[in-house]
Amino acid sequence: MIKFFRKIRFDLMETGKTAKYLRYALGEIVLVVIGILIALQINNANENRKLRNQEVHYLINLKTDLQLNIAELDKYITVRNSRIASANYVLEYFEGKPLTDLNAFAFHTTNIYIWQKFTQQDNTFQELTNSGNLALISNESIKNGLLNLQALYKKLKNEEEHFRYDAETLLYEPSYGVLDLNPIVKNYTYQVTNGKAGENIALPRANYETMLQDLKQKNGFVMAVYEFSVMNAQFDEMKALCTEIIAAIDMELSYDTAK
């Protein structure tokens, strides 16, 4: 092809057709430029397609993480509600209700002592931020939603730390001084496993009656009601935001399906 164009230029020069040669040369330059632009456009299109495929991959994984988050949040909301109910149950006895059912009382007190911190499922978000690929997420509402979710998670972690301090100060330390935990743990395990583990052992009434005279421990259960309620409100907020981000991801992914 190059030899063909070269021959045409040579023939034009040989015949003295300078004007035609110049027009031809100019046309040839235009064709070359157009060819380069087309090549660049194709290359850019291929690169954009690769980036979009990578973005879609991340969006799908983000959606999976968010769905797992919602399931975990639902579980923790249910557990926290049971802790709130247990704390309110125990507080009735601090207010003067006669202590008749030791097994039930021990179950509900221990239900407050045993609690876990929530861990968010955010592996894909961490990968995006650590690799510097968060910019791949072109939808600003999705990106901002993910960042806001992280902010809510940090807020929750602060609340959990606050309750951990209150629990250690108001519940664990004073109870260790008056309660024999061995029969309590055995009895609690027996109840939560429906007799498959632990032991249906008699509980020390005198120790519990001493506990009910301790204002510090009463305040511990009051704080449990308050702080678990705060955490549940934060869980609800996180769950709602997860749902919003999933809807935005579905909308974003639908653009590729429609093409």
PDB file of C-alpha atoms in Angstrom, residues 68 148 178 220:
ATOM      1  CA  LEU A  68     -24.257  -9.982  54.007  1.00  0.00           C
ATOM      2  CA  ASN A 148     -21.121   7.372  54.742  1.00  0.00           C
ATOM      3  CA  VAL A 178     -20.205 -11.299  94.903  1.00  0.00           C
ATOM      4  CA  GLY A 220     -24.915  -1.134  84.757  1.00  0.00           C
TER       5      GLY A 220
END
